[in-house]
CSV table of C-alpha atoms and ligand atoms in Angstrom, one decimal:
chain,number,residue,atom,x,y,z
H,1,UNK,CA,-14.6,23.4,-4.2
H,2,UNK,CA,-17.4,22.5,-6.5
H,3,UNK,CA,-21.0,21.5,-5.8
H,4,UNK,CA,-21.9,17.9,-6.9
H,5,UNK,CA,-24.9,15.6,-7.3
H,6,UNK,CA,-25.0,12.2,-5.7
H,7,UNK,CA,-22.5,10.0,-7.6
H,8,UNK,CA,-24.6,6.9,-6.9
H,9,UNK,CA,-28.1,7.9,-8.2
H,10,UNK,CA,-27.5,11.3,-9.7
H,11,UNK,CA,-30.0,13.1,-7.4
H,12,UNK,CA,-29.3,16.7,-6.4
H,13,UNK,CA,-31.3,16.8,-3.2
H,14,UNK,CA,-29.3,16.1,-0.1
H,15,UNK,CA,-29.2,17.1,3.6
H,16,UNK,CA,-26.1,18.1,5.5
H,17,UNK,CA,-25.3,15.6,8.3
H,18,UNK,CA,-21.9,16.7,9.5
H,19,UNK,CA,-19.8,19.9,9.3
H,20,UNK,CA,-16.1,19.1,9.8
H,21,UNK,CA,-12.8,21.0,9.8
H,22,UNK,CA,-9.3,20.1,10.6
H,23,UNK,CA,-8.5,23.3,12.5
H,24,UNK,CA,-8.1,27.0,12.2
H,25,UNK,CA,-6.4,27.1,8.8
H,26,UNK,CA,-8.6,24.4,7.2
H,27,UNK,CA,-11.8,24.9,5.2
H,28,UNK,CA,-15.0,23.4,6.4
H,29,UNK,CA,-16.2,20.1,4.8
H,30,UNK,CA,-19.9,19.2,4.6
H,31,UNK,CA,-21.0,15.6,4.7
H,32,UNK,CA,-24.3,15.2,2.9
H,33,UNK,CA,-26.8,12.4,2.7
H,34,UNK,CA,-28.6,11.8,-0.6
H,35,UNK,CA,-32.4,12.1,0.0
H,36,UNK,CA,-33.1,9.6,-2.8
H,37,UNK,CA,-30.7,6.7,-2.2
H,38,UNK,CA,-29.0,7.4,1.2
H,39,UNK,CA,-25.5,7.6,-0.2
H,40,UNK,CA,-23.2,9.8,2.0
H,41,UNK,CA,-20.7,12.1,0.3
H,42,UNK,CA,-18.7,15.4,0.6
H,43,UNK,CA,-20.5,18.3,-1.0
H,44,UNK,CA,-19.1,20.6,-2.2
H,45,UNK,CA,-16.1,18.6,-3.2
H,46,UNK,CA,-12.5,19.8,-3.8
H,47,UNK,CA,-11.5,20.0,-7.5
H,48,UNK,CA,-8.8,17.7,-8.7
H,49,UNK,CA,-6.1,20.4,-8.2
H,50,UNK,CA,-7.3,21.2,-4.7
H,51,UNK,CA,-7.3,17.5,-3.9
H,52,UNK,CA,-3.8,16.9,-5.2
H,53,UNK,CA,-2.6,19.9,-3.0
H,54,UNK,CA,-4.3,18.3,0.1
H,55,UNK,CA,-2.6,15.0,-0.6
H,56,UNK,CA,0.9,16.6,-0.9
H,57,UNK,CA,0.4,18.7,2.3
H,58,UNK,CA,-1.5,16.4,4.7
H,59,UNK,CA,-1.5,12.8,3.7
H,60,UNK,CA,1.2,10.9,5.6
H,61,UNK,CA,1.3,8.3,8.2
H,62,UNK,CA,3.8,7.8,11.0
H,63,UNK,CA,5.6,4.7,12.2
H,64,UNK,CA,2.6,3.5,14.2
H,65,UNK,CA,0.6,3.4,11.0
H,66,UNK,CA,3.3,1.5,9.1
H,67,UNK,CA,3.2,-1.2,11.7
H,68,UNK,CA,-0.6,-1.1,12.0
H,69,UNK,CA,-1.1,-1.4,8.3
H,70,UNK,CA,1.3,-4.2,7.9
H,71,UNK,CA,-0.6,-6.1,10.7
H,72,UNK,CA,-3.9,-5.2,9.1
H,73,UNK,CA,-2.7,-6.4,5.7
H,74,UNK,CA,-1.6,-9.8,7.1
H,75,UNK,CA,-4.9,-10.1,8.9
H,76,UNK,CA,-6.8,-9.3,5.6
H,77,UNK,CA,-4.8,-11.9,3.8
H,78,UNK,CA,-5.5,-14.5,6.4
H,79,UNK,CA,-9.2,-13.7,6.3
H,80,UNK,CA,-9.3,-13.8,2.5
H,81,UNK,CA,-7.1,-16.8,1.7
H,82,UNK,CA,-10.1,-19.1,1.7
H,83,UNK,CA,-11.8,-16.9,-0.9
H,84,UNK,CA,-8.9,-16.2,-3.2
H,85,UNK,CA,-8.3,-19.2,-5.6
H,86,UNK,CA,-4.8,-20.7,-5.5
H,87,UNK,CA,-2.1,-19.1,-7.7
H,88,UNK,CA,-4.3,-16.2,-8.7
H,89,UNK,CA,-3.3,-13.3,-10.9
H,90,UNK,CA,-4.0,-10.6,-8.2
H,91,UNK,CA,-4.2,-6.8,-8.6
H,92,UNK,CA,-4.3,-4.6,-5.5
H,93,UNK,CA,-5.5,-1.1,-6.3
H,94,UNK,CA,-4.2,1.5,-3.9
H,95,UNK,CA,-1.6,-0.9,-2.7
H,96,UNK,CA,0.3,1.7,-0.6
H,97,UNK,CA,3.6,0.2,0.6
H,98,UNK,CA,2.6,-3.3,-0.8
H,99,UNK,CA,2.0,-5.1,2.5
H,100,UNK,CA,-1.0,-7.1,1.3
H,101,UNK,CA,0.7,-8.0,-1.9
H,102,UNK,CA,3.8,-9.1,0.0
H,103,UNK,CA,1.7,-11.7,2.0
H,104,UNK,CA,-0.2,-12.7,-1.2
H,105,UNK,CA,3.1,-13.2,-3.1
H,106,UNK,CA,4.5,-15.3,-0.2
H,107,UNK,CA,1.4,-17.5,-0.6
H,108,UNK,CA,2.2,-18.1,-4.3
H,109,UNK,CA,0.0,-15.5,-6.1
H,110,UNK,CA,1.2,-13.5,-9.1
H,111,UNK,CA,0.8,-10.0,-7.8
H,112,UNK,CA,0.6,-6.5,-9.3
H,113,UNK,CA,-0.2,-3.2,-7.6
H,114,UNK,CA,-1.5,0.3,-8.5
H,115,UNK,CA,-0.4,3.2,-6.3
H,116,UNK,CA,-0.8,6.9,-6.5
H,117,UNK,CA,2.2,7.7,-4.3
H,118,UNK,CA,5.5,7.2,-6.0
H,119,UNK,CA,7.2,6.9,-2.6
H,120,UNK,CA,5.0,4.1,-1.4
H,121,UNK,CA,5.3,2.3,-4.8
H,122,UNK,CA,9.1,2.5,-4.5
H,123,UNK,CA,8.9,1.1,-1.0
H,124,UNK,CA,7.0,-1.9,-2.3
H,125,UNK,CA,9.5,-2.4,-5.1
H,126,UNK,CA,12.6,-2.1,-2.9
H,127,UNK,CA,11.3,-4.2,0.0
H,128,UNK,CA,9.2,-6.9,-1.7
H,129,UNK,CA,10.2,-6.7,-5.4
H,130,UNK,CA,6.6,-6.1,-6.4
H,131,UNK,CA,5.5,-4.7,-9.8
H,132,UNK,CA,3.6,-1.5,-8.9
H,133,UNK,CA,2.1,0.8,-11.5
H,134,UNK,CA,2.4,4.4,-10.3
H,135,UNK,CA,-0.6,6.7,-11.0
H,136,UNK,CA,-4.3,7.1,-10.3
H,137,UNK,CA,-6.7,4.2,-10.9
H,138,UNK,CA,-8.3,6.2,-13.7
H,139,UNK,CA,-5.0,6.7,-15.6
H,140,UNK,CA,-3.1,3.4,-15.3
H,141,UNK,CA,-3.4,1.1,-18.4
H,142,UNK,CA,-3.6,-2.7,-17.9
H,143,UNK,CA,-4.7,-5.5,-20.3
H,144,UNK,CA,-8.4,-6.3,-20.4
H,145,UNK,CA,-9.8,-9.4,-18.6
H,146,UNK,CA,-6.4,-10.4,-17.2
H,147,UNK,CA,-6.9,-10.7,-13.4
H,148,UNK,CA,-8.6,-13.4,-11.3
H,149,UNK,CA,-8.9,-11.1,-8.3
H,150,UNK,CA,-8.9,-7.4,-7.7
H,151,UNK,CA,-8.6,-6.1,-4.1
H,152,UNK,CA,-9.2,-2.5,-3.1
H,153,UNK,CA,-8.7,-1.7,0.6
H,154,UNK,CA,-9.6,1.8,1.7
H,155,UNK,CA,-9.6,3.0,-1.8
H,156,UNK,CA,-13.1,3.6,-3.1
H,157,UNK,CA,-13.9,6.3,-0.5
H,158,UNK,CA,-11.1,8.4,-1.9
H,159,UNK,CA,-12.1,8.2,-5.6
H,160,UNK,CA,-14.3,11.1,-6.9
H,161,UNK,CA,-15.8,9.0,-9.8
H,162,UNK,CA,-16.1,5.6,-8.2
H,163,UNK,CA,-18.6,4.4,-10.9
H,164,UNK,CA,-15.8,4.8,-13.5
H,165,UNK,CA,-13.4,2.9,-11.2
H,166,UNK,CA,-15.9,0.0,-10.8
H,167,UNK,CA,-16.2,-0.1,-14.6
H,168,UNK,CA,-12.4,-0.3,-14.9
H,169,UNK,CA,-12.4,-3.2,-12.4
H,170,UNK,CA,-15.0,-4.9,-14.5
H,171,UNK,CA,-12.8,-4.4,-17.6
H,172,UNK,CA,-9.6,-5.8,-15.9
H,173,UNK,CA,-11.2,-8.9,-14.3
H,174,UNK,CA,-11.6,-12.2,-16.1
H,175,UNK,CA,-15.1,-13.5,-16.5
H,176,UNK,CA,-16.0,-14.9,-13.0
H,177,UNK,CA,-13.2,-12.9,-11.4
H,178,UNK,CA,-13.5,-11.6,-7.8
H,179,UNK,CA,-13.6,-8.1,-6.6
H,180,UNK,CA,-12.9,-7.5,-2.9
H,181,UNK,CA,-13.7,-4.0,-1.5
H,182,UNK,CA,-13.0,-2.8,2.0
H,183,UNK,CA,-14.1,0.7,3.0
H,184,UNK,CA,-15.3,2.5,6.2
H,185,UNK,CA,-18.8,1.6,7.1
H,186,UNK,CA,-21.0,4.7,7.6
H,187,UNK,CA,-23.6,2.6,9.3
H,188,UNK,CA,-21.1,1.6,12.0
H,189,UNK,CA,-22.2,1.9,15.7
H,190,UNK,CA,-18.8,3.5,16.4
H,191,UNK,CA,-19.7,6.4,14.0
H,192,UNK,CA,-23.1,6.8,15.7
H,193,UNK,CA,-21.4,7.0,19.1
H,194,UNK,CA,-18.4,9.1,18.3
H,195,UNK,CA,-20.3,11.4,15.8
H,196,UNK,CA,-17.9,13.9,14.2
H,197,UNK,CA,-14.9,12.2,15.8
H,198,UNK,CA,-15.4,9.0,13.8
H,199,UNK,CA,-12.2,7.6,12.2
H,200,UNK,CA,-14.1,7.4,8.8
H,201,UNK,CA,-14.3,11.2,8.6
H,202,UNK,CA,-10.8,11.6,7.2
H,203,UNK,CA,-11.5,14.9,5.4
H,204,UNK,CA,-10.9,15.9,2.7
H,205,UNK,CA,-9.7,12.5,1.6
H,206,UNK,CA,-12.8,10.5,2.2
H,207,UNK,CA,-15.1,11.9,-0.5
H,208,UNK,CA,-17.7,9.1,-0.3
H,209,UNK,CA,-18.9,7.1,2.7
H,210,UNK,CA,-20.6,3.9,2.0
H,211,UNK,CA,-23.0,1.8,3.9
H,212,UNK,CA,-23.8,-1.9,3.0
H,213,UNK,CA,-26.8,-1.0,0.9
H,214,UNK,CA,-25.1,1.8,-1.1
H,215,UNK,CA,-21.9,-0.1,-1.9
H,216,UNK,CA,-24.0,-3.2,-3.0
H,217,UNK,CA,-26.1,-0.9,-5.2
H,218,UNK,CA,-23.0,0.6,-6.8
H,219,UNK,CA,-21.6,-2.9,-7.5
H,220,UNK,CA,-24.8,-4.3,-8.9
H,221,UNK,CA,-25.2,-1.2,-11.1
H,222,UNK,CA,-21.8,-1.9,-12.7
H,223,UNK,CA,-22.6,-5.5,-13.5
H,224,UNK,CA,-21.2,-7.3,-10.4
H,225,UNK,CA,-23.0,-10.1,-8.5
H,226,UNK,CA,-22.7,-9.8,-4.7
H,227,UNK,CA,-21.2,-12.8,-3.1
H,228,UNK,CA,-20.7,-11.7,0.5
H,229,UNK,CA,-21.2,-8.6,2.7
H,230,UNK,CA,-19.4,-8.5,6.1
H,231,UNK,CA,-18.3,-5.8,8.5
H,232,UNK,CA,-15.3,-5.9,10.8
H,233,UNK,CA,-13.0,-4.2,13.3
H,234,UNK,CA,-15.3,-2.6,15.7
H,235,UNK,CA,-13.1,0.2,16.9
H,236,UNK,CA,-14.3,1.2,20.3
H,237,UNK,CA,-11.8,-1.1,22.0
H,238,UNK,CA,-9.0,-0.8,19.4
H,239,UNK,CA,-5.9,1.4,19.7
H,240,UNK,CA,-6.4,2.7,16.2
H,241,UNK,CA,-9.9,3.9,17.0
H,242,UNK,CA,-8.6,5.5,20.2
H,243,UNK,CA,-5.6,7.2,18.6
H,244,UNK,CA,-7.4,8.4,15.5
H,245,UNK,CA,-10.2,9.8,17.5
H,246,UNK,CA,-7.6,11.2,19.9
H,247,UNK,CA,-9.3,9.3,22.8
H,248,UNK,CA,-12.4,11.4,22.2
H,249,UNK,CA,-14.3,8.3,21.0
H,250,UNK,CA,-14.3,6.9,24.5
H,251,UNK,CA,-14.9,10.3,26.1
H,252,UNK,CA,-18.0,10.9,23.9
H,253,UNK,CA,-19.3,7.5,24.9
H,254,UNK,CA,-18.7,8.2,28.6
H,255,UNK,CA,-20.5,11.6,28.2
H,256,UNK,CA,-23.5,9.9,26.5
H,257,UNK,CA,-23.8,7.4,29.3
H,258,UNK,CA,-23.5,10.2,31.9
H,259,UNK,CA,-26.2,12.2,30.0
H,260,UNK,CA,-28.5,9.2,30.1
H,261,UNK,CA,-28.3,9.1,33.9
H,262,UNK,CA,-28.5,12.9,34.3
H,263,UNK,CA,-25.1,12.9,35.9
H,264,UNK,CA,-23.6,15.0,33.1
H,265,UNK,CA,-26.0,17.9,33.8
H,266,UNK,CA,-25.3,17.7,37.5
H,267,UNK,CA,-21.5,17.7,36.8
H,268,UNK,CA,-21.8,20.7,34.5
H,269,UNK,CA,-23.6,22.7,37.2
H,270,UNK,CA,-21.0,21.7,39.8
H,271,UNK,CA,-17.8,22.0,37.8
H,272,UNK,CA,-16.4,23.9,34.9
H,273,UNK,CA,-16.4,21.3,32.0
H,274,UNK,CA,-14.2,21.9,28.9
H,275,UNK,CA,-16.5,21.3,25.9
H,276,UNK,CA,-15.2,18.8,23.3
H,277,UNK,CA,-13.9,20.8,20.3
H,278,UNK,CA,-15.7,20.0,17.0
H,279,UNK,CA,-12.7,19.3,15.0
H,280,UNK,CA,-11.6,16.4,13.0
H,281,UNK,CA,-7.9,16.2,13.9
H,282,UNK,CA,-5.3,15.4,11.3
H,283,UNK,CA,-3.0,12.4,12.0
H,284,UNK,CA,0.7,13.0,12.9
H,285,UNK,CA,2.6,14.1,9.8
H,286,UNK,CA,5.9,12.3,9.9
H,287,UNK,CA,6.9,10.2,7.0
H,288,UNK,CA,7.4,6.5,7.9
H,289,UNK,CA,10.6,4.6,8.0
H,290,UNK,CA,12.1,3.0,4.9
H,291,UNK,CA,13.0,-0.6,6.0
H,292,UNK,CA,10.5,-3.4,6.6
H,293,UNK,CA,10.2,-5.8,9.5
H,294,UNK,CA,7.5,-8.5,9.8
H,295,UNK,CA,4.9,-7.2,12.3
H,296,UNK,CA,5.1,-8.9,15.7
H,297,UNK,CA,2.0,-10.0,17.5
H,298,UNK,CA,2.1,-8.3,20.9
H,299,UNK,CA,0.1,-9.0,24.2
H,300,UNK,CA,-1.9,-5.9,23.4
H,301,UNK,CA,-2.9,-7.3,20.0
H,302,UNK,CA,-4.1,-10.5,21.7
H,303,UNK,CA,-6.0,-8.6,24.4
H,304,UNK,CA,-7.6,-6.3,21.8
H,305,UNK,CA,-8.7,-9.2,19.6
H,306,UNK,CA,-10.0,-11.1,22.6
H,307,UNK,CA,-12.0,-8.1,23.9
H,308,UNK,CA,-13.4,-7.4,20.4
H,309,UNK,CA,-14.4,-10.9,19.5
H,310,UNK,CA,-17.7,-11.3,21.5
H,311,UNK,CA,-18.8,-7.8,20.5
H,312,UNK,CA,-18.0,-8.4,16.9
H,313,UNK,CA,-20.1,-11.6,16.8
H,314,UNK,CA,-23.2,-9.4,17.3
H,315,UNK,CA,-22.4,-5.9,16.1
H,316,UNK,CA,-20.2,-6.7,13.1
H,317,UNK,CA,-21.4,-10.1,12.0
H,318,UNK,CA,-25.1,-10.0,12.7
H,319,UNK,CA,-26.0,-6.3,12.5
H,320,UNK,CA,-23.4,-5.2,9.8
H,321,UNK,CA,-22.5,-2.3,12.0
H,322,UNK,CA,-18.8,-2.9,12.5
H,323,UNK,CA,-16.4,-0.1,11.4
H,324,UNK,CA,-15.0,-1.7,8.3
H,325,UNK,CA,-17.3,-2.8,5.4
H,326,UNK,CA,-16.2,-5.6,3.1
H,327,UNK,CA,-18.2,-6.7,0.0
H,328,UNK,CA,-17.0,-9.5,-2.2
H,329,UNK,CA,-18.5,-9.5,-5.7
H,330,UNK,CA,-18.0,-11.4,-8.9
H,331,UNK,CA,-18.1,-10.3,-12.5
S,401,ZN,ZN1,-28.3,9.2,-4.3
């Protein structure tokens, strides 16, 4: 682990907001907020070698996530199809198993991916016949000014030097090209309610946590013009939110409500109450299946979307406090 300054503004002064661990044999991770610009980041940060070891040991998703990410990719494509010009040359950075590129390719775009995991890249090649460059975003070579659109979903929070990554995006995009970034939103209400159980605290993988103002500042600082800022998927009522916070999200909210009414203190006096452990639990570590099936819309999906819709109108659309942050920018 090495101490670092704020990667957004360079300031050294920061305050610790959260202390997180994954359990008894895991180190503690400290989430700091820059006192100058408000950027939120892990400090100290694992070295590249330590980070590579964490990815080998802990970073896998199970079958639930394969299905979940396929659905999410389809939803992302549906949301973005109005923004992406027809028959674009499209690069998805951190493309994982290639789900988003699969939907984009079906719609007639010419697609390329970059993926760190050779297994995930092979999955995309085998199932969707997609050209995926294997390697980190800082190492892969691509021709200058050759893409109309670059997408990066859940990528930028993983990259230690995100400023260098944004410069590479600028270099790979054609003049007027679009950059679409999705990342967890540190300003989300769900984070405020679930505190250290928040799904965005995926340590040690989420090195940076952005909020609308810090992501926009990073983009403008690297020569992009901001076209649109939105937030999405307010997770309180979603199965992903519940599973990733191991149901503690809802429990924490219930406790907060009880505290407001004084009922929590009364209950503590009357009964023995097990305290909520301050641990950021790892997700299940089973490697996903190898075949691909188009995700099916279930009754639960329809219910979840229906429940979330009215809340999203205010929380995500008006306040920019949904759990996912999306900024669309232009070179
Ligand atoms: Zn800063």
